[in-house]
Phi, psi and omega in degrees: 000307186307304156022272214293305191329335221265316187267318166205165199256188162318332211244333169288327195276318194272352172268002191251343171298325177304311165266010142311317215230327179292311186275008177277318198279247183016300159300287227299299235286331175314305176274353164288302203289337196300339173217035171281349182285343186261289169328325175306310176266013163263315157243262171194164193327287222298307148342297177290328175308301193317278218316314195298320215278325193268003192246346185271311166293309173321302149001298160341289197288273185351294195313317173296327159303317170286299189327292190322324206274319178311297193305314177295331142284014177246358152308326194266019171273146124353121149304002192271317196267151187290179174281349192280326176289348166286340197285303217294340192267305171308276171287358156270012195244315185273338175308282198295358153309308206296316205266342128333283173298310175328298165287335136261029153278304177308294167309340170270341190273290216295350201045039168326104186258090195320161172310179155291314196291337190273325178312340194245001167267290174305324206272035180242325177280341189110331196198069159297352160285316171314317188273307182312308176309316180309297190316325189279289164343268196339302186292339166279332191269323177293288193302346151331268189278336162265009149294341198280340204267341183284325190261350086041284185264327174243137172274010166275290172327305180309299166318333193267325190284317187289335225262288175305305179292000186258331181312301172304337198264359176266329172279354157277343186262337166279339178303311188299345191264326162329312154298341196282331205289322210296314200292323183322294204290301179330275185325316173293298178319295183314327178328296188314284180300337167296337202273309202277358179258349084003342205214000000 
């Protein structure tokens, strides 16, 4: 324990759960509402609550999940640096993963179709998936490496990234009562349904 302590307080675990969690509730409630009109007509409104909720505990889940591997990878930071700058390295490390998966999600729901010049710029090397890969690396790895190097070398930088989590972390905390509602609805639905199978 003393350790762990050495790496982060409570108040540090909780601000990197927070900014963890945001862009995960943020997609699903993106992607819940997005077919709440369409389930609504398909079945009916209460369905659709069903659908966001279970998409807001997912989220959830997820979120607890990320949280753990970031906090456990931020063991492999130097104890020579303080916590603020590991929560700050971690979590623009999950920001920009996040906002990655995102965008490709999103090219896959639009059926997004690259242009002729970029297709005819890879199918040109020869071994066009491999240049595809690079490249996707190559662009993931820069947005990376130059937040980690900015907040690293300045302590300014750093204050604007810690500054931004706090910000973010008061619209993550209405998010969380927003999960407390999703377990609410869950549990009565699920109620519902044992009750009427029963019946």
């Amino acid at each position: 324990m003393a350790i762990f302590k050495k790496y982060y307080s409570r108040q540090g675990l909780w601000t990197l759960f927070l900014i963890c969690a945001l862009p995960l509730h943020l997609w699903a409630l993106f992607l819940s509402l997005r077919d709440f009109d369409w389930i609504t007509a398909r079945t009916n409104s209460w369905d659709a609550v069903g659908v966001v909720s279970y998409g807001l505990l997912f989220a959830f889940l997820e979120s607890l999940a990320i949280f753990a591997l970031a906090a456990l990878l931020g063991f492999l930071i130097s104890n020579k640096w303080i916590e603020n700058k590991r929560v700050a390295l971690m979590g623009t490390f999950v920001i920009v993963l996040s906002f990655w998966s995102i965008l490709n999600q999103t090219y896959f729901l639009r059926a997004v179709t690259p242009s002729g010049q970029i297709l005819s710029l890879f199918a040109g090397t020869g071994r066009p998936l491999i240049a595809l890969y690079i490249t996707a690396l190559f662009l993931i790895g820069l947005t990376v490496i130059l937040p980690t190097y900015f907040i690293l070398r300045s302590e300014k930088v750093e204050k604007i990234v810690l500054d931004g989590f706090e910000r973010f972390s008061l619209l993550m905390t209405l998010y969380l009562f927003f999960d407390f509602i999703a377990l609410v609805i869950v549990l009565v639905r699920n109620f519902e349904v044992h009750y009427e199978s029963l019946n």
